[in-house]
CSV table of C-alpha atoms in Angstrom, one decimal:
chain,number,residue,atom,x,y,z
A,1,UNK,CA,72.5,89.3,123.2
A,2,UNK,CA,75.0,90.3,126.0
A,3,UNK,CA,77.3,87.3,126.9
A,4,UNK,CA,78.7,87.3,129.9
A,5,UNK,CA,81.4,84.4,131.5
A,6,UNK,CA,81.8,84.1,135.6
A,7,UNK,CA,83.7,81.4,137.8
A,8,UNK,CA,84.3,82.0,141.0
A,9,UNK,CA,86.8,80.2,143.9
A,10,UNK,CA,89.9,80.5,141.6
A,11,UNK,CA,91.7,80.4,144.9
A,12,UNK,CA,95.0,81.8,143.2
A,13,UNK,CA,98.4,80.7,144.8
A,14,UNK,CA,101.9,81.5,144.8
A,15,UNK,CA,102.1,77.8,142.6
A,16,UNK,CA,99.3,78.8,140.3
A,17,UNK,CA,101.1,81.3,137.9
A,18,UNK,CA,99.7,81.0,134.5
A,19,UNK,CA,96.8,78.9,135.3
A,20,UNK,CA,93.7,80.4,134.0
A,21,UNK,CA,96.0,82.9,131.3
A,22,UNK,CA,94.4,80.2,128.5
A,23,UNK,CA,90.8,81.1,129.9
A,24,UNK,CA,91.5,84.6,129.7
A,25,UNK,CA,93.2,84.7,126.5
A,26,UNK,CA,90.2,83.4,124.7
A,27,UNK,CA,87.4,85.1,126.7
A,28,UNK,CA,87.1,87.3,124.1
A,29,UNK,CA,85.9,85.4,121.4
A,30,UNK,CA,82.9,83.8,123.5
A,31,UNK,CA,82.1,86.7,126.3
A,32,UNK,CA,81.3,90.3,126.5
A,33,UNK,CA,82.9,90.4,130.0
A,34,UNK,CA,84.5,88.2,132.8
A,35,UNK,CA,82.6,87.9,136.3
A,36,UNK,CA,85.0,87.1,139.1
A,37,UNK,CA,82.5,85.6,142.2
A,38,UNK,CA,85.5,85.9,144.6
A,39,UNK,CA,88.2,83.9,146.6
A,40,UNK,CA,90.8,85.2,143.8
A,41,UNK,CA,93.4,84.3,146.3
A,42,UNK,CA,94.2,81.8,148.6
A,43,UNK,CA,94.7,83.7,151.8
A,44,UNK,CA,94.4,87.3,150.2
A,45,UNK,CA,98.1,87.8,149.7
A,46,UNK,CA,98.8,90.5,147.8
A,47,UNK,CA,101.8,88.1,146.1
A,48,UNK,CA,98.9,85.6,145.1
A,49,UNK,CA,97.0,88.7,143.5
A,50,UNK,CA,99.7,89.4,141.4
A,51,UNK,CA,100.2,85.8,140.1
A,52,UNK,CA,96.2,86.4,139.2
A,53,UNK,CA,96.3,89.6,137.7
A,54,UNK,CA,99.2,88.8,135.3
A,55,UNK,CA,96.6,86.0,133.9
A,56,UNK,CA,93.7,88.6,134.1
A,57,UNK,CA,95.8,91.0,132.5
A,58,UNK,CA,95.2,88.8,129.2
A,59,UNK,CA,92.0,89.0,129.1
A,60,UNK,CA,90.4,91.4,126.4
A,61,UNK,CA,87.1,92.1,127.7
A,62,UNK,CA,85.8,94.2,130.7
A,63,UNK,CA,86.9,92.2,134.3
A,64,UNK,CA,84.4,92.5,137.2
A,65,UNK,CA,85.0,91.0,140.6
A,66,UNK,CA,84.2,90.5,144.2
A,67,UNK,CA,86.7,89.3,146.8
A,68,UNK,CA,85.5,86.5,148.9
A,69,UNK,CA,86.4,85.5,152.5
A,70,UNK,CA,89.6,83.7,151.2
A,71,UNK,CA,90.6,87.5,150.0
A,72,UNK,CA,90.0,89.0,153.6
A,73,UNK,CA,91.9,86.2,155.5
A,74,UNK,CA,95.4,88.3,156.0
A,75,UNK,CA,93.6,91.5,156.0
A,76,UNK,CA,95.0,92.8,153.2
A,77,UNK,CA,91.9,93.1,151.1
A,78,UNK,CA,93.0,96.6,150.0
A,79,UNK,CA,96.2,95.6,148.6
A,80,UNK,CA,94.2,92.9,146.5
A,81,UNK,CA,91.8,95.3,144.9
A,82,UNK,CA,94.4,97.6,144.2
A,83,UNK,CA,97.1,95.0,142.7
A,84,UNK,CA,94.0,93.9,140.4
A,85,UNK,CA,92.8,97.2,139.8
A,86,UNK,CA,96.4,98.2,138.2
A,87,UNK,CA,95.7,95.5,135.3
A,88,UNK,CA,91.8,97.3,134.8
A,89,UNK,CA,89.7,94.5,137.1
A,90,UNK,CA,86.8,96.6,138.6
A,91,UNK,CA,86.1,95.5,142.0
A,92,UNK,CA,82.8,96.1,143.9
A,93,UNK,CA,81.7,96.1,147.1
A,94,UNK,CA,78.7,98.0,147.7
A,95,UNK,CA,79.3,99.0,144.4
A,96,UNK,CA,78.0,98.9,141.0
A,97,UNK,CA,79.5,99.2,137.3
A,98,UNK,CA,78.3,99.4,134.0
A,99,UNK,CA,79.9,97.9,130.9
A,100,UNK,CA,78.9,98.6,127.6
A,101,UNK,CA,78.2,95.8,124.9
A,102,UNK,CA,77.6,97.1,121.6
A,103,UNK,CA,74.2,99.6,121.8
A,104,UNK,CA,73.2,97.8,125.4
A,105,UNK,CA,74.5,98.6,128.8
A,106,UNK,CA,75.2,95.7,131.3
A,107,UNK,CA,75.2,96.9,134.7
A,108,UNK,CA,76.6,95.0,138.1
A,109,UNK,CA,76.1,95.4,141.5
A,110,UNK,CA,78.4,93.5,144.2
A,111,UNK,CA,79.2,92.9,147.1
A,112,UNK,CA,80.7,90.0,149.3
A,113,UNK,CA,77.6,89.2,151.1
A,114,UNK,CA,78.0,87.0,153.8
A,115,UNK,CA,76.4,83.7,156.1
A,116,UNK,CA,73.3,84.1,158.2
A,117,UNK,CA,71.4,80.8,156.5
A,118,UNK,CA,67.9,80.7,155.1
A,119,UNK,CA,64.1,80.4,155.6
A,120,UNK,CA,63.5,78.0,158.6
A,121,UNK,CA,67.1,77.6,159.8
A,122,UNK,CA,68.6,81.5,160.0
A,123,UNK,CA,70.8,83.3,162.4
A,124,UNK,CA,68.8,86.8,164.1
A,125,UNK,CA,70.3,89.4,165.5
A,126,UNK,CA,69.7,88.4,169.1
A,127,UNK,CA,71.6,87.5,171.9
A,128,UNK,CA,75.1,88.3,172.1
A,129,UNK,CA,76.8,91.0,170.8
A,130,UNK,CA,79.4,89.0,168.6
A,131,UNK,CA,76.1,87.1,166.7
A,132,UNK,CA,74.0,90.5,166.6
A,133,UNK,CA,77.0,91.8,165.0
A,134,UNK,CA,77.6,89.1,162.4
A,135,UNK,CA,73.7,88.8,161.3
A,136,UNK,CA,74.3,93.1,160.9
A,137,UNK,CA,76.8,92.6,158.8
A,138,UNK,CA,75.2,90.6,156.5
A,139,UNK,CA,72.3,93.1,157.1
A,140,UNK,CA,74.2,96.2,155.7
A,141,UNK,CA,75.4,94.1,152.7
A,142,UNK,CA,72.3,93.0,151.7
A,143,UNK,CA,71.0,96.3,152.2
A,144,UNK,CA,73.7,97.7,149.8
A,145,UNK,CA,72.9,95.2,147.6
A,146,UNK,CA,69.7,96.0,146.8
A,147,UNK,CA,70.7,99.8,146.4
A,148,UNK,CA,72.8,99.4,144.0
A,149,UNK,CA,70.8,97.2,141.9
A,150,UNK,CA,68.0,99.8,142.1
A,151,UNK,CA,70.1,102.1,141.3
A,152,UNK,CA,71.2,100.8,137.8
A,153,UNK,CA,69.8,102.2,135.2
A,154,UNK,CA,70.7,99.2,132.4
A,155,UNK,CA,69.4,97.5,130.1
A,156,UNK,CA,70.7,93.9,131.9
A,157,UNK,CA,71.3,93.5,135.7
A,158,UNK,CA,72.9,91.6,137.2
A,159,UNK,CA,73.8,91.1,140.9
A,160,UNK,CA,77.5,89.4,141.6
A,161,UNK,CA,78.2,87.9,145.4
A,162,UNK,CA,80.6,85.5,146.5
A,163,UNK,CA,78.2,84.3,149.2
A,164,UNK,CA,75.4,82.5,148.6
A,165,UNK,CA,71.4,84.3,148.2
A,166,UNK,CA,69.7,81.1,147.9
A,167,UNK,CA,70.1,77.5,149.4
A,168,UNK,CA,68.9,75.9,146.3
A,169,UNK,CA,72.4,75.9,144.6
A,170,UNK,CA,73.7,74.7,147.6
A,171,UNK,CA,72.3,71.5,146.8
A,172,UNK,CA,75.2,68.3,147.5
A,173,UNK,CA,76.5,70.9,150.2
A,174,UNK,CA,76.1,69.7,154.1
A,175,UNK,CA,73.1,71.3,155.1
A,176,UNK,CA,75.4,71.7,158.5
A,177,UNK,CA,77.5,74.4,157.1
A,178,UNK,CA,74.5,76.1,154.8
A,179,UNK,CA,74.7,78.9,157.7
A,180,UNK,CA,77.8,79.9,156.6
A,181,UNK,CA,77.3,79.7,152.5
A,182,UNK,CA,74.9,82.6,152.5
A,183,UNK,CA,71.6,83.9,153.5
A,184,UNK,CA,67.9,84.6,152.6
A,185,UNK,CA,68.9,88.4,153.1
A,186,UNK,CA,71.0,88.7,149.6
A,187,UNK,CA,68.1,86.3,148.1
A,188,UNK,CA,65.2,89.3,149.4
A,189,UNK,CA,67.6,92.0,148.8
A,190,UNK,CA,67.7,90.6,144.8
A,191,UNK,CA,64.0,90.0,144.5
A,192,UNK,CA,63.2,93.1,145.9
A,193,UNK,CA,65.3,95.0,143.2
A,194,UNK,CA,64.6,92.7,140.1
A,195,UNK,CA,67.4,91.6,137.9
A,196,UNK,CA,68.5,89.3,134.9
A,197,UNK,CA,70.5,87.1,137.0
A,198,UNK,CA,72.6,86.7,140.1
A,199,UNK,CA,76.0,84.8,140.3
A,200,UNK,CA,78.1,83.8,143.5
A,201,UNK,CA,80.2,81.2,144.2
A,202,UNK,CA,81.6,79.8,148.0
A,203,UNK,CA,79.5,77.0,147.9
A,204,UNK,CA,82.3,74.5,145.7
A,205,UNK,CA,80.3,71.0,146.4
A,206,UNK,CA,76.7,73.1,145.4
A,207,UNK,CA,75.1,72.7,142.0
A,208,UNK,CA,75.5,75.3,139.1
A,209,UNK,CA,71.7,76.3,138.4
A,210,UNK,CA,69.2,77.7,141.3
A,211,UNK,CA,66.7,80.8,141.8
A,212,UNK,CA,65.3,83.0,144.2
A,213,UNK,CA,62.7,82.5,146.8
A,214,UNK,CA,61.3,85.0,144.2
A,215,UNK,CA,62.1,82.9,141.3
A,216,UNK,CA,65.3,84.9,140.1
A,217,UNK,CA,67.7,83.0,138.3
A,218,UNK,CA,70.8,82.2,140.1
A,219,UNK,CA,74.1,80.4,139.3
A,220,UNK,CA,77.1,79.1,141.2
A,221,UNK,CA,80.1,79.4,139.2
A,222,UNK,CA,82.1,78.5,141.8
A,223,UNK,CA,84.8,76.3,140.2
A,224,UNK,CA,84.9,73.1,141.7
A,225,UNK,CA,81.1,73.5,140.6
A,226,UNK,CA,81.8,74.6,137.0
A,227,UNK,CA,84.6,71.7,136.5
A,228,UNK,CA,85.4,74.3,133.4
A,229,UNK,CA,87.8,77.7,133.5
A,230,UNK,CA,84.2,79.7,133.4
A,231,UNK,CA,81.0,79.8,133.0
A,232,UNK,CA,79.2,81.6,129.9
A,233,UNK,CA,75.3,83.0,129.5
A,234,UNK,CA,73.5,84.8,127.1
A,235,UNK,CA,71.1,87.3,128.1
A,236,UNK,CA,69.0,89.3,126.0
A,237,UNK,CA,68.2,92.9,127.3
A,238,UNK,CA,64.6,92.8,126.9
A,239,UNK,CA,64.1,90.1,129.5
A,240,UNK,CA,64.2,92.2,132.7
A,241,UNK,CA,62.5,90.5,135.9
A,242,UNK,CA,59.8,92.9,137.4
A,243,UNK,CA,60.4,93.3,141.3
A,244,UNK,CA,58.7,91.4,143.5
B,1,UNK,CA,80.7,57.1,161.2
B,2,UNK,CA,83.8,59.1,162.0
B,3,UNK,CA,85.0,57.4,165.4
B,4,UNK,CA,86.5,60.5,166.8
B,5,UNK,CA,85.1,63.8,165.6
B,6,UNK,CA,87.0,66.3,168.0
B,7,UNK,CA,90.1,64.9,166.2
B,8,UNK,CA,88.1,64.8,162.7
B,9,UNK,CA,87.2,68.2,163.6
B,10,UNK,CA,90.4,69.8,164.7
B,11,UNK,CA,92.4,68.1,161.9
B,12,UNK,CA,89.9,70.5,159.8
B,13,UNK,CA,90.8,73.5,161.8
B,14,UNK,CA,94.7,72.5,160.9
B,15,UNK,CA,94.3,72.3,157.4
B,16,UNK,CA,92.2,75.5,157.0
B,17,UNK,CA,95.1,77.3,158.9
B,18,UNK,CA,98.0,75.5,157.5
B,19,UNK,CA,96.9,75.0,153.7
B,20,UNK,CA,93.5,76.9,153.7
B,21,UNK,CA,91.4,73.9,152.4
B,22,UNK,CA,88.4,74.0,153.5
B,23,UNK,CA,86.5,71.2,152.0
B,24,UNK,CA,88.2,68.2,152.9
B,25,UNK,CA,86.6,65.7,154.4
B,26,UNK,CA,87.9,63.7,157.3
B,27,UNK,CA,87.1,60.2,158.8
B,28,UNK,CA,88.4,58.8,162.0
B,29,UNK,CA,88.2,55.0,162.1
B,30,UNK,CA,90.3,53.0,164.8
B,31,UNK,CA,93.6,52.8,162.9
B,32,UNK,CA,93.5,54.8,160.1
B,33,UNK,CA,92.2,58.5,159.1
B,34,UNK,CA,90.6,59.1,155.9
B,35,UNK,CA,91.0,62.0,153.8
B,36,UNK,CA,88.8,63.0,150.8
B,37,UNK,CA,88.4,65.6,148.8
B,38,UNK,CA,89.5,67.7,145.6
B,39,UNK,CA,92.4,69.8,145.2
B,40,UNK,CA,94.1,71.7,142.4
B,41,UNK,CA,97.3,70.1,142.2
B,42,UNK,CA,99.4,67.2,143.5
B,43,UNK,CA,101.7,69.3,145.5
B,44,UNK,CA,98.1,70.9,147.6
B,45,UNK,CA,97.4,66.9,148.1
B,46,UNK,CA,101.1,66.5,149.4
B,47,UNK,CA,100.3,69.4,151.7
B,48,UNK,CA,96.9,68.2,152.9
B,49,UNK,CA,98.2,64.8,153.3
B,50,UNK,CA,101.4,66.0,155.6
B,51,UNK,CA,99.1,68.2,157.5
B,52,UNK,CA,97.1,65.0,158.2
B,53,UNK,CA,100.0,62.8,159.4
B,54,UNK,CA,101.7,65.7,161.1
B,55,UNK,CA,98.3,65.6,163.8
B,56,UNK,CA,96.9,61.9,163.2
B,57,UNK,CA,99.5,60.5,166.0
B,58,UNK,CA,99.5,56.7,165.2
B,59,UNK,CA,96.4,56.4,163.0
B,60,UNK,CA,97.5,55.3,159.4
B,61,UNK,CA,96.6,58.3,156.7
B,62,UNK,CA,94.9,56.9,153.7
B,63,UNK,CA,93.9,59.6,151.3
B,64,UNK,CA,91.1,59.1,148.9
B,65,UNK,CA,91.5,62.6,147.6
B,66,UNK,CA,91.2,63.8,143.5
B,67,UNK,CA,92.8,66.4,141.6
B,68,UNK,CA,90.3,68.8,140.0
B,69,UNK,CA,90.3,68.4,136.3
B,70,UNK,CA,88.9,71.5,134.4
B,71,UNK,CA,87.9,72.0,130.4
B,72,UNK,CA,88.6,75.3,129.7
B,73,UNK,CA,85.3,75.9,128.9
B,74,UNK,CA,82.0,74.1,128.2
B,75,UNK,CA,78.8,75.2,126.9
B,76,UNK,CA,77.2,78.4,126.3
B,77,UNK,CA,73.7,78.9,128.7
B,78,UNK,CA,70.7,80.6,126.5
B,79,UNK,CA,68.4,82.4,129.5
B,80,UNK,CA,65.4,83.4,128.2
């Protein structure tokens, strides 16, 4: 059995030194590895990903994240990877890992993602250049999320967003701002490729527990959501989803 | 019924750019504003709150908001 804890939305601050260093000091006993489902920071201040990487650095198993749109907000998403990278936190975008659990291999594929909404009530890539260019984006992240979920060879997969590829744990948000919480793309990009589960966070008034238009499991471990420092499930290797 | 969503609405915008909360909710009734939500700490309500006052011109601010109370950790999920 591969264990694996995620929360999301920790939404670090210059006020919140020490704050999840008791989660981390303990994640060892009940998890394999730590999933980070972004918004690490506040506002992506390098300053706040310090005060987060000093709790991190406690932690004693693998550290796998994706910054969220909280990280991006001062534009200095680079500085953030690289403060959390110095205390061993693998970041992804695009990007995949593989972390070794006793004789299995867990592998994660991650990006952002990003909004665009879902079946019946979706952004296209029509119209103006600033909307064709915000439904791309989501597009090409979608797109390199199924990549590198195809391209893991692992026993487990598992695909790690901060956005949102389903609206059913978006259930308690306003259906208003579901746009914005994710889109169908990352759901189809994940059925497509077949995987154990997908985690993400954003969506802090959702629900924990949803799936895929496809029926893949999906949970939001975005804090507020959680009500607990993290999340943990148990997967055992020989469950792999078929694609769809 | 908010009675005033531009000012619902723009007290929203304030507080995403002033304290970067984004899920407070806001209601505009004829004398007072109300402010709900969670937040981390009682110094992020402080914040939210003063943001509120500093743009709610006469209105009375009454906040209804919680501070998030987390277990450091809860049950382990089996998926089979």
């Amino acid at each position: 059995v591969i264990r694996v804890a995620a929360v999301g939305d920790l939404h670090a601050g210059l006020d919140s030194k020490g704050s999840f260093a008791a989660c981390a000091e303990g994640l060892a006993e009940s998890a394999d590895c730590l999933l980070l489902a972004g918004d690490l920071t506040r506002v992506g201040d390098p300053a706040e990903a310090r005060v987060l990487a000093e709790d991190l650095a406690r932690a004693e198993v693998p550290v796998v994240a994706v910054l969220g749109n909280h990280d991006h907000h001062t534009d200095r998403a680079d500085q953030v990877v690289d403060i959390l990278a110095e205390v061993g936190v693998t970041v992804l975008e695009g990007s995949s890992t593989v972390v070794e659990v006793g004789e299995w291999t867990l592998g994660i594929a991650g990006v952002k993602g990003f909004g665009g909404g879902f079946a019946g009530a979706c952004a296209t890539a029509f119209g103006e250049p600033a909307m064709k260019a915000f439904v791309r984006h989501t597009e090409e992240v979608a797109a390199a999320l199924e990549r590198e979920l195809c391209d893991l060879r692992t026993d487990v997969r598992i695909a790690l967003t901060h956005y949102a590829p389903t609206d059913t744990t978006l259930r308690g948000e306003r259906l208003e701002i579901y746009p914005f919480l994710g889109s169908f793309l990352l759901g189809e990009a994940i059925d497509r490729a077949g995987c154990e589960l997908a985690v993400h966070g954003h969506a802090h008034a959702g629900c924990e527990r949803g799936v895929t238009a496809g029926g893949g499991r999906v949970r939001n471990v975005a804090q507020p959501v959680l009500r607990r420092g993290y999340a943990v499930y148990s997967l055992t290797p020989s469950q792999r989803v078929l694609p769809v | 019924v908010t009675e005033d969503p531009y000012l619902a609405s723009h007290l929203q915008v304030h507080l995403a750019e002033a304290v970067q909360e984004l899920d407070i909710d806001i209601d505009v009734l004829p004398t007072a504003v109300i402010v709900r939500g969670t937040v981390a700490t009682e110094e992020r309500r402080r914040r939210v709150l003063d943001v509120v006052r500093e743009h709610a011109g006469e209105l009375e601010v009454v906040s209804e908001m919680r501070l998030s109370e987390l277990a450091v950790q809860g049950e382990q999920e089996e998926l089979r």
